[in-house]
Amino acid sequence: MDKNHTASVLIDLSAAIVSVRGDQPVCLTVPDVSEYQTPGLPFGPFYPDRHRTMEIGLRQWVIEQTALDIGYVEQLYTFGDRGRRSEGPEGADNQNEEEHIVSVGYLALSKQCPQPDQWSEWYKHFPWEDWRNGRPNILNQQIIPYLEAWSGSDEFRRHRLQQVFGFPDKAWNDEFVLDRYELMYEAGLVWEAYADGRQKEKISAQNGIAMQLDHRRILATAMSRLRAKLKYRPVVFELMPSAFTLTQVQKTTEAILGAILHKQNFRRQLAKNELVEPTGQMSKARGRPAELFKFKHDENQSTNLPGLRIPLGKSRNF
Amino acid sequence: MDKNHTASVLIDLSAAIVSVRGDQPVCLTVPDVSEYQTPGLPFGPFYPDRHRTMEIGLRQWVIEQTALDIGYVEQLYTFGDRGRRSEGPEGADNQNEEEHIVSVGYLALSKQCPQPDQWSEWYKHFPWEDWRNGRPNILNQQIIPYLEAWSGSDEFRRHRLQQVFGFPDKAWNDEFVLDRYELMYEAGLVWEAYADGRQKEKISAQNGIAMQLDHRRILATAMSRLRAKLKYRPVVFELMPSAFTLTQVQKTTEAILGAILHKQNFRRQLAKNELVEPTGQMSKARGRPAELFKFKHDENQSTNLPGLRIPLGKSRNF
DNA sequence: GGATTTATACTCAATGTGAGCATAATAAAG
DNA sequence: CTTTATTATGCTCACATTGAGTATAAATCC
């Protein structure tokens, strides 16, 4: 059947497997293979014969290939336009018979991250997203000037610039990671735009480390989703060990949000929502020892729990 | 290649195309074909050769087949386990060569809904989700007693019952449409569970009108997503005509949420967020005439706008 | 022992929210 | 033409939440 032939595709499951190492959110990557030395997200094919659902299929190859214990898994988005890669200037189309691929992106959270060299820090790929030490320099020094030139007098472009980058007079919104990346892609400000043939010349500035195919876009989607979810579901605890101090929870939250939070108010929220309970033990470190807590609903699904409202503060406009 | 053969699938794009008729949210359905007379959602294949992205493909066949103007489109979820249908007791497997289908669900919003017979009211499929006239009788008379018996002394089941149905002593959460449907499915309380072979006997009670395959699940996903989105993005206006009264906005919101809102507080939110602006004209109906408004950001994307916080009230526990 | 570091308790003003009363402007009823 | 029903809109007020800070406690480092 001709119809069936043109409609048949392969399914790739790509995963942004996220963990936190120290005070840096990290993401599992696979070694670079192309001439451009860009890392990529782990992915594997979905075999509908073997696995009843895609999530089962995903968990299967993650266990097989990484031996990781991923608890929380969430589907992000399905991209049907990965064909981009064949439009790029990098050479001939290598796929036989123009086999199409649909990629389903997943977000997974892992408490541990062994083998440090395989985990890549979020903010090396997105340096403009980490505001913990104030407004990142790269914004004023590179990104914003370029984007302003790009938008020119185009009313729509200027409006988007204001919406997603908060330039010139709106607040920065930490959830717009994907929107910002896509705007930069459109403006030819990231390497992937060059690889996909959207712009002819390789950009001079290094706006974060690029990734293979649309993997940086998937990571951006994961970051957006995780930052948003953190605010209404207690997913942080999927990244915490079984016992932790309240400061550790806060540091992990801050790492993901890329922003500093008010300590006392953060703890007030944790207390009000009754998400943690004391273990009785104390941590030993520098300074006054902190009480060790554990997540109250560890046995249950963390889905549909009250969630932790994050005290974001008012003056987020630097 | 054997590997490629088992991994190759067909992509179906299924759409929950939602509109509001009077005070009822409705959803475009296609006539029933099976012996069970169950309606289904419109769907069509995705041809990766023809359409660059899946959203383009979706818009294409919606335009071709329904001549509808859908503005807002959002991807919901990708289901790889539609194969359920072949497990059912309804007879032999009809698909030649066991061709697998992955279905990508979409939510679309339409301002108009012509041809009334093709649009099906949400709450005929989900009668327990409409709380505008108080707690629906079907809950206490059928669903809850059955679910309580089903959970028995199983701690996990009782916990889920409390979480998603608020029984016995938690508040009803209007966003848990999908969770409630899935719980009822698992408990064998909806017709689809019978069709899929999860339970042997056809259920006696009619817990809402069933749909084909997993379409009611997709509709539940759409309802959950829309109810949630309404609270932080101004998507209601995708369902409103170009000029409207504030009461019309409220009635539409209430229809989707399945709950009654406090009038004055609802308007306070609209005013504060500056989402509407007066047209100068007045509506003529019974009672005092209301001012006609229009959406302030009609030309722009309604994505990433401040959004309208909905005054939900406190005593939502009947 | 004093400086440093971290934890935790408590306060307070500003804002947001739920709930309600009061009043205005129209059409329909008598 | 007055009353009544109906819808729209203005306003208040108590209460909860939040942002931002001060004060104090308990440990380590030197």
XYZ file of C-alpha atoms (C1' of nucleotides) in Angstrom:
696
model
C 0.000 0.000 0.000
C 1.446 3.293 -1.007
C -0.392 5.118 1.718
C 1.002 2.937 4.457
C 4.460 3.235 3.089
C 4.632 6.984 3.238
C 3.083 7.035 6.694
C 5.414 4.547 8.311
C 7.984 5.949 10.693
C 10.503 4.906 13.318
C 10.068 5.997 16.912
C 13.020 7.229 18.889
C 12.768 7.688 22.627
C 15.102 10.453 23.799
C 15.621 11.092 27.474
C 16.811 14.074 29.441
C 17.940 12.192 32.532
C 18.512 14.832 35.154
C 20.323 14.744 38.452
C 22.031 17.277 40.684
C 25.735 17.068 41.460
C 26.849 19.468 44.163
C 25.119 22.665 43.260
C 24.903 21.957 39.547
C 22.011 20.295 37.719
C 23.416 17.724 35.327
C 22.104 15.714 32.452
C 23.235 12.347 31.146
C 24.910 12.628 27.733
C 26.425 10.210 25.287
C 29.877 10.705 23.779
C 30.107 12.801 20.650
C 30.409 10.996 17.349
C 30.199 13.686 14.689
C 33.013 15.850 13.476
C 31.581 18.712 15.488
C 32.213 17.009 18.821
C 28.795 17.835 20.152
C 27.364 15.687 22.935
C 23.880 14.260 22.652
C 21.128 12.914 24.837
C 20.821 9.161 25.179
C 18.141 7.703 22.962
C 16.927 4.373 21.750
C 14.335 2.975 19.397
C 10.865 1.991 20.545
C 9.881 -1.553 19.637
C 6.110 -1.759 19.860
C 6.290 -5.556 19.678
C 8.425 -5.855 22.743
C 7.088 -3.159 25.040
C 3.472 -2.492 25.803
C 3.953 1.210 26.445
C 6.631 3.671 25.465
C 7.450 4.418 29.081
C 8.176 0.741 29.683
C 10.370 0.716 26.599
C 12.207 3.804 27.846
C 12.810 2.383 31.312
C 14.054 -0.808 29.716
C 16.869 0.660 27.673
C 17.792 3.114 30.398
C 18.294 0.184 32.774
C 20.140 -1.830 30.156
C 22.443 0.917 29.036
C 22.997 3.025 32.122
C 22.143 0.823 35.108
C 20.546 3.877 36.644
C 17.676 3.901 39.060
C 15.298 6.455 37.575
C 12.184 6.925 39.633
C 10.293 9.801 38.160
C 9.605 9.697 34.425
C 7.497 12.154 32.460
C 6.781 12.459 28.769
C 7.749 15.842 27.416
C 6.898 16.245 23.799
C 6.809 14.419 20.504
C 8.720 15.971 17.664
C 7.826 14.969 14.149
C 10.180 17.395 12.480
C 13.511 16.007 13.316
C 14.036 15.754 9.572
C 15.735 19.068 9.986
C 19.006 17.281 10.044
C 18.740 16.399 6.375
C 18.328 20.047 5.444
C 21.662 20.950 6.952
C 24.695 21.948 4.945
C 26.853 19.229 6.417
C 26.604 16.948 3.458
C 24.603 14.290 1.730
C 21.584 12.621 3.199
C 22.719 9.328 4.591
C 19.440 7.706 5.439
C 18.413 4.971 3.086
C 15.022 5.403 1.517
C 14.363 8.582 3.474
C 13.217 6.774 6.606
C 11.432 9.209 8.859
C 11.949 9.430 12.569
C 9.577 10.730 15.174
C 11.241 11.404 18.484
C 9.448 11.283 21.790
C 11.231 13.276 24.472
C 11.185 12.225 28.107
C 12.266 13.794 31.360
C 13.621 11.443 33.997
C 15.028 12.203 37.416
C 17.825 10.275 39.093
C 19.037 10.543 42.667
C 22.580 9.536 41.808
C 24.902 10.431 38.979
C 27.901 8.080 38.877
C 30.585 8.331 36.172
C 31.012 12.092 36.273
C 32.316 12.443 32.722
C 29.031 11.221 31.288
C 26.993 13.908 32.985
C 26.935 17.363 31.496
C 26.069 20.483 33.468
C 22.893 22.275 32.390
C 24.371 25.716 32.490
C 27.265 24.850 30.203
C 24.605 24.417 27.531
C 22.494 27.315 28.794
C 24.804 29.835 30.509
C 22.137 32.547 30.344
C 19.778 30.517 32.522
C 21.782 30.569 35.754
C 20.956 33.701 37.728
C 22.248 32.503 41.082
C 25.174 34.887 40.922
C 23.149 37.726 39.496
C 22.272 38.440 35.911
C 24.602 36.394 33.664
C 27.100 38.547 31.806
C 26.517 36.753 28.541
C 23.097 38.374 28.309
C 24.191 41.983 28.185
C 27.480 41.276 26.465
C 26.310 39.033 23.663
C 22.772 37.775 23.496
C 20.650 40.856 24.062
C 22.594 43.171 21.709
C 22.434 40.584 18.943
C 18.747 39.910 19.490
C 17.953 43.596 19.535
C 19.702 44.067 16.218
C 17.883 41.010 14.883
C 14.459 42.324 15.872
C 15.152 45.799 14.501
C 11.894 47.647 14.163
C 9.828 44.495 13.755
C 7.019 44.974 16.255
C 6.317 41.274 16.672
C 9.947 40.391 17.244
C 10.372 43.143 19.814
C 7.292 41.957 21.629
C 8.614 38.410 21.805
C 11.966 39.681 22.994
C 10.211 41.442 25.807
C 8.059 38.451 26.636
C 10.702 35.777 26.791
C 13.866 37.681 27.706
C 12.163 40.408 29.700
C 13.990 42.989 27.632
C 13.877 45.887 28.119
C 11.449 46.316 30.996
C 9.850 43.070 32.069
C 10.864 40.561 34.704
C 12.891 37.467 33.836
C 10.715 34.361 33.926
C 12.683 31.251 34.758
C 10.164 28.963 33.076
C 10.706 30.316 29.573
C 13.828 28.247 28.907
C 12.391 26.671 25.779
C 10.992 29.949 24.461
C 14.343 31.648 24.875
C 16.201 28.827 23.154
C 13.766 28.823 20.261
C 14.036 32.563 19.860
C 17.822 32.308 19.795
C 17.556 29.472 17.294
C 15.371 31.561 15.025
C 17.739 34.473 15.314
C 20.638 32.196 14.361
C 22.291 32.671 17.725
C 22.929 29.023 18.496
C 25.125 26.568 16.668
C 22.253 24.228 15.860
C 20.717 26.849 13.580
C 23.866 26.682 11.497
C 23.947 22.887 11.535
C 20.332 22.817 10.380
C 21.095 25.182 7.541
C 18.973 28.025 8.829
C 21.890 30.357 8.527
C 24.871 30.137 6.280
C 27.700 31.230 8.468
C 28.817 29.623 11.649
C 28.198 31.988 14.532
C 31.249 33.493 16.130
C 30.045 33.594 19.724
C 29.828 30.431 21.738
C 26.374 30.654 23.253
C 26.576 27.536 25.344
C 27.718 24.096 24.268
C 25.651 22.789 21.387
C 24.139 19.310 21.211
C 23.328 16.844 18.482
C 20.178 17.121 16.387
C 17.401 18.724 18.431
C 18.714 17.485 21.754
C 19.349 20.900 23.182
C 15.764 21.742 22.426
C 14.641 18.647 24.288
C 16.852 19.590 27.223
C 15.366 23.086 27.171
C 11.895 21.535 27.243
C 12.932 19.403 30.201
C 14.308 22.418 32.051
C 11.148 24.424 31.459
C 8.939 21.591 32.582
C 10.987 20.804 35.653
C 11.196 24.434 36.732
C 7.445 24.788 36.344
C 6.630 21.503 38.046
C 8.819 22.265 41.014
C 6.414 25.017 41.906
C 3.340 22.873 42.261
C 4.489 19.290 42.740
C 7.076 18.013 45.215
C 9.419 16.633 42.570
C 12.595 17.941 44.234
C 12.528 14.923 46.475
C 13.056 12.687 43.469
C 16.524 14.213 43.393
C 17.259 13.986 47.115
C 18.777 11.122 49.088
C 16.624 9.408 51.693
C 17.735 11.788 54.443
C 18.649 15.422 53.884
C 18.791 18.816 55.519
C 16.394 21.574 54.581
C 19.278 23.568 53.185
C 20.102 20.724 50.824
C 16.541 20.786 49.515
C 16.837 24.502 49.016
C 20.188 24.278 47.231
C 18.814 21.635 44.879
C 15.743 23.747 44.173
C 17.886 26.797 43.549
C 20.135 24.841 41.209
C 17.188 23.822 39.064
C 15.530 27.212 39.107
C 18.800 29.002 38.535
C 17.783 31.492 41.207
C 18.409 32.204 44.878
C 15.533 31.808 47.303
C 14.731 33.358 50.668
C 15.752 30.814 53.253
C 13.210 31.382 55.992
C 10.298 31.620 53.590
C 11.360 28.489 51.775
C 11.297 26.564 55.029
C 7.965 28.043 55.942
C 6.492 26.534 52.774
C 8.019 23.141 53.463
C 6.587 23.209 56.959
C 3.140 24.349 55.900
C 2.757 21.699 53.238
C 3.935 18.977 55.599
C 6.145 17.476 52.936
C 8.987 16.426 55.204
C 9.308 14.847 58.610
C 12.299 14.803 60.954
C 14.377 11.663 61.227
C 15.684 12.624 64.657
C 19.263 12.636 63.418
C 21.477 15.645 62.869
C 23.904 16.477 60.108
C 27.471 17.270 60.929
C 29.213 19.923 58.909
C 30.591 23.361 59.465
C 28.388 25.656 61.503
C 25.406 24.731 63.578
C 24.243 21.193 62.846
C 21.001 20.893 60.912
C 18.237 18.422 61.505
C 17.962 15.586 58.992
C 14.577 15.143 57.357
C 12.977 12.638 55.054
C 10.263 12.974 52.447
C 6.937 12.194 54.030
C 5.312 10.519 51.060
C 8.135 8.337 49.891
C 6.005 5.251 49.673
C 3.314 6.996 47.650
C 3.328 8.492 44.197
C 4.662 11.989 44.290
C 2.119 12.844 41.651
C -0.916 14.746 42.813
C 0.559 15.845 46.090
C 0.017 19.361 47.354
C 3.368 20.620 46.151
C 5.711 23.218 47.389
C 5.108 26.845 46.629
C 8.368 28.517 46.029
C 9.046 31.945 47.480
C 10.368 33.699 44.440
C 10.527 37.223 45.738
C 9.583 40.386 44.007
C 12.625 42.108 42.651
C 13.669 39.587 40.039
C 14.541 42.296 37.574
C 18.240 43.032 37.569
C 16.345 -5.249 8.191
C 14.553 -7.104 10.874
C 15.223 -4.427 13.430
C 13.661 -1.745 11.315
C 10.680 -3.864 10.578
C 9.653 -4.409 14.152
C 10.262 -0.777 15.030
C 8.204 0.718 12.232
C 4.865 2.190 13.219
C 2.064 4.350 11.876
C 1.330 7.698 13.464
C -2.237 8.753 14.138
C -3.041 12.308 15.084
C -6.138 12.421 17.287
C -7.723 15.736 18.196
C -9.985 16.838 20.978
C -11.418 19.893 19.244
C -13.197 21.829 21.941
C -15.713 24.628 21.771
C -18.439 25.977 24.027
C -22.097 25.943 22.983
C -24.335 27.894 25.312
C -23.182 26.838 28.721
C -21.871 23.431 27.666
C -18.341 22.594 26.588
C -18.480 20.439 23.500
C -16.070 18.298 21.574
C -16.094 17.375 17.898
C -16.859 13.694 17.365
C -17.145 11.429 14.354
C -20.134 9.145 13.791
C -20.044 5.731 15.391
C -19.096 2.811 13.187
C -18.819 -0.142 15.546
C -21.652 -2.305 16.768
C -21.440 -0.534 20.109
C -22.490 2.825 18.679
C -19.775 4.687 20.498
C -18.649 8.041 19.129
C -14.976 8.760 18.602
C -12.626 11.688 18.251
C -11.604 12.732 14.759
C -8.197 11.442 13.775
C -6.027 11.136 10.736
C -2.661 9.690 9.768
C 0.519 11.719 9.832
C 2.442 11.687 6.597
C 5.992 12.755 7.359
C 6.697 13.200 3.661
C 3.968 15.731 3.205
C 4.072 17.773 6.385
C 7.128 19.174 8.008
C 5.702 19.031 11.524
C 2.890 17.075 13.099
C 1.032 20.234 14.028
C 1.004 21.283 10.396
C -0.281 17.843 9.468
C -2.999 18.104 12.088
C -4.144 21.540 10.972
C -4.206 20.298 7.404
C -6.654 17.480 7.876
C -8.767 19.452 10.310
C -9.192 22.129 7.654
C -9.833 19.573 4.935
C -12.304 17.508 6.868
C -14.092 19.993 9.102
C -13.573 23.417 7.534
C -13.108 24.712 11.072
C -11.019 27.648 12.108
C -8.952 26.314 14.985
C -6.640 28.865 16.456
C -5.128 27.372 19.534
C -3.503 23.955 19.169
C -1.545 22.106 21.842
C 0.011 18.675 21.894
C -1.310 16.565 24.749
C 0.313 13.189 24.920
C 1.644 10.388 22.790
C 0.203 6.979 23.485
C 2.147 3.963 22.339
C -0.197 1.440 23.873
C -3.252 1.802 21.802
C -2.799 -1.890 21.000
C -5.237 -2.434 23.808
C -7.934 -2.783 21.252
C -6.564 -6.090 20.049
C -6.694 -7.551 23.554
C -10.421 -7.023 23.777
C -12.983 -9.795 23.780
C -14.824 -8.381 20.809
C -13.332 -10.747 18.295
C -10.395 -11.518 16.116
C -7.586 -9.172 15.428
C -8.321 -7.502 12.146
C -5.100 -5.688 11.486
C -2.994 -7.232 8.815
C 0.532 -8.043 9.807
C 0.061 -6.583 13.283
C 0.719 -3.007 12.175
C 1.368 -0.889 15.235
C -0.099 2.513 15.776
C 1.186 5.308 17.942
C -1.374 8.021 18.533
C -0.479 11.597 19.275
C -3.284 13.424 21.046
C -3.925 17.110 20.477
C -6.131 19.719 22.083
C -7.556 22.363 19.778
C -9.907 25.227 20.544
C -12.535 26.559 18.192
C -14.637 29.677 18.533
C -17.540 28.262 16.579
C -19.213 24.867 16.521
C -21.507 24.513 13.498
C -23.407 21.288 12.736
C -24.672 20.647 16.278
C -25.068 16.904 15.863
C -21.337 16.451 15.349
C -20.440 18.059 18.659
C -20.775 16.057 21.812
C -21.131 17.600 25.262
C -18.249 16.945 27.668
C -20.430 16.125 30.603
C -22.365 13.434 28.785
C -19.100 11.535 28.742
C -18.066 12.715 32.196
C -21.225 13.418 34.234
C -19.255 13.394 37.491
C -17.140 16.328 36.375
C -19.868 18.996 36.298
C -20.270 20.535 39.756
C -22.068 23.679 38.637
C -25.303 22.488 40.184
C -23.666 21.079 43.260
C -22.083 17.707 43.749
C -23.254 15.389 40.952
C -25.629 12.682 42.179
C -23.857 9.999 40.223
C -20.929 10.236 42.617
C -22.718 9.257 45.793
C -25.235 7.013 44.113
C -22.926 4.959 41.919
C -19.276 5.781 41.589
C -18.095 6.247 45.160
C -19.847 3.185 46.620
C -18.440 1.011 43.855
C -14.946 2.439 44.212
C -15.020 2.028 47.959
C -15.925 -1.617 47.588
C -13.217 -2.007 44.974
C -10.534 -0.530 47.192
C -11.610 -2.601 50.210
C -8.856 -2.521 52.788
C -6.106 -1.937 50.218
C -4.190 0.993 51.667
C -2.820 2.162 48.344
C -6.189 2.098 46.626
C -7.854 4.017 49.458
C -5.134 6.619 49.274
C -5.646 7.096 45.570
C -9.391 7.311 46.087
C -8.835 10.098 48.538
C -6.348 11.849 46.301
C -8.306 11.907 43.080
C -11.939 11.778 44.216
C -11.429 13.582 47.498
C -13.209 10.765 49.277
C -13.840 10.760 52.160
C -12.371 13.985 53.501
C -10.415 15.911 50.912
C -11.502 18.650 48.545
C -12.501 17.916 44.958
C -9.789 18.987 42.547
C -11.191 19.908 39.161
C -7.892 19.225 37.387
C -7.811 15.505 38.148
C -10.137 14.541 35.298
C -7.649 12.117 33.793
C -6.701 10.594 37.145
C -10.342 9.971 37.975
C -11.049 8.410 34.603
C -8.025 6.147 34.877
C -8.996 5.074 38.366
C -12.497 4.225 37.153
C -10.994 2.371 34.219
C -8.825 0.294 36.518
C -11.770 -0.442 38.744
C -13.748 -1.590 35.724
C -16.256 1.199 36.150
C -16.267 2.436 32.576
C -17.347 0.627 29.446
C -13.912 0.863 27.819
C -12.475 -1.450 30.478
C -14.906 -4.097 29.279
C -14.140 -3.430 25.634
C -10.436 -3.756 26.339
C -10.965 -7.060 28.109
C -9.905 -5.843 31.515
C -13.101 -7.164 32.985
C -15.311 -9.903 31.733
C -18.772 -8.600 32.342
C -20.268 -5.511 30.870
C -20.895 -3.016 33.635
C -24.526 -2.385 34.476
C -24.302 1.298 35.295
C -23.881 3.829 32.527
C -21.064 5.989 33.810
C -21.120 8.479 31.007
C -21.147 7.790 27.283
C -18.178 5.684 26.220
C -15.960 6.441 23.228
C -13.961 4.417 20.748
C -10.522 3.035 21.583
C -8.778 5.329 24.048
C -10.567 8.458 22.897
C -12.284 9.113 26.201
C -8.888 9.027 27.828
C -7.623 11.575 25.335
C -10.662 13.752 26.019
C -10.005 13.433 29.764
C -6.421 14.522 29.141
C -7.680 17.492 27.171
C -10.101 18.461 29.943
C -7.415 18.232 32.600
C -5.008 20.277 30.557
C -7.532 22.924 29.625
C -8.798 23.298 33.192
C -5.235 23.671 34.422
C -4.188 26.054 31.675
C -7.162 28.290 32.205
C -5.711 29.202 35.560
C -2.434 30.582 34.306
C -2.849 31.416 30.648
C -5.650 33.429 29.045
C -6.869 30.626 26.816
C -10.571 31.307 27.451
C -10.431 33.991 24.839
C -9.678 31.364 22.212
C -13.263 30.284 22.780
C -14.838 33.747 22.802
C -16.155 35.804 19.893
C -14.407 39.075 19.087
C -16.677 41.053 21.406
C -18.179 39.693 24.589
C -19.482 40.653 28.006
C -17.590 39.794 31.141
C -20.404 37.477 32.176
C -19.932 35.512 28.970
C -16.263 35.022 29.784
C -17.230 33.845 33.237
C -19.894 31.446 31.957
C -17.424 29.926 29.507
C -14.811 29.554 32.228
C -17.345 27.978 34.551
C -18.438 25.565 31.836
C -14.904 24.319 31.344
C -14.080 24.148 35.030
C -17.430 22.587 35.870
C -17.675 24.939 38.828
C -19.349 28.213 39.764
C -17.170 31.246 40.380
C -17.613 34.384 42.437
C -18.672 37.089 40.039
C -17.092 40.172 41.551
C -13.791 38.452 42.262
C -13.651 37.008 38.757
C -13.985 40.475 37.316
C -11.412 41.831 39.690
C -8.894 39.372 38.243
C -9.772 40.294 34.676
C -9.327 43.940 35.511
C -6.059 43.479 37.364
C -4.439 41.459 34.610
C -5.542 43.929 31.959
C -6.616 41.143 29.661
C -9.632 42.884 28.169
C -10.439 46.350 26.946
C -13.855 47.969 26.432
C -15.188 48.344 22.915
C -17.502 51.168 23.915
C -20.572 49.206 22.859
C -23.172 47.677 25.134
C -24.926 44.349 25.013
C -28.711 44.248 24.955
C -30.399 41.465 26.862
C -32.570 41.082 29.907
C -31.482 43.139 32.886
C -28.986 45.929 32.979
C -26.946 46.102 29.778
C -23.359 44.991 30.058
C -20.381 46.582 28.454
C -18.855 44.734 25.523
C -15.172 43.960 25.772
C -12.525 42.525 23.511
C -9.383 40.562 24.196
C -6.461 42.912 24.463
C -3.850 40.708 22.902
C -5.737 39.290 19.981
C -3.022 40.051 17.512
C -0.350 38.426 19.641
C 0.205 34.882 20.724
C -1.859 34.092 23.747
C 1.001 31.944 24.934
C 3.170 33.414 27.634
C 0.712 36.072 28.686
C 0.167 36.827 32.356
C -2.935 34.704 32.607
C -6.040 34.943 34.646
C -6.079 33.699 38.184
C -9.365 32.144 38.890
C -11.133 32.786 42.189
C -12.000 29.269 43.160
C -13.286 29.854 46.652
C -12.643 27.893 49.730
C -15.533 25.605 50.468
C -15.320 23.308 47.481
C -16.067 20.288 49.551
C -19.748 19.362 49.362
C 37.838 32.640 73.641
C 36.343 35.114 69.748
C 35.339 34.957 64.848
C 32.829 32.511 61.507
C 29.321 29.745 59.843
C 24.993 27.746 59.629
C 20.273 26.917 61.659
C 16.055 28.387 63.355
C 12.485 31.423 65.684
C 9.874 35.336 65.218
C 7.988 39.916 63.419
C 5.725 43.046 60.390
C 4.028 45.485 56.503
C 2.035 44.818 51.974
C -0.638 42.358 49.111
C -3.966 39.040 47.599
C -8.180 36.471 48.229
C -12.848 34.889 49.708
C -17.094 36.514 50.779
C -20.487 39.536 51.039
C -23.445 44.115 50.960
C -25.147 47.967 48.370
C -26.492 50.287 44.384
C -27.428 51.057 39.321
C -29.641 50.211 34.997
C -32.481 47.897 32.183
C -36.848 44.852 30.625
C -41.074 42.563 31.799
C -45.237 42.375 34.580
C -49.129 44.349 36.614
C -46.498 54.312 35.678
C -45.029 51.637 39.395
C -43.336 47.337 40.847
C -40.556 43.379 40.257
C -37.169 40.605 38.384
C -32.720 40.499 36.483
C -28.246 41.584 35.473
C -24.160 44.747 36.090
C -21.029 47.045 38.811
C -18.884 49.526 42.928
C -17.200 48.907 47.358
C -15.858 46.953 52.004
C -13.624 43.988 55.205
C -11.675 40.228 57.519
C -8.283 36.939 56.810
C -4.462 34.415 54.749
C -0.261 34.577 52.268
C 3.960 36.467 51.030
C 8.296 39.197 50.829
C 11.682 40.850 53.586
C 13.916 41.384 57.425
C 15.776 41.090 62.708
C 17.209 38.358 66.456
C 19.132 34.429 68.545
C 21.118 29.629 68.967
C 24.526 26.036 68.173
C 28.191 24.300 66.210
C 33.368 24.678 64.024
C 37.779 27.054 62.960
C 41.667 29.577 64.419
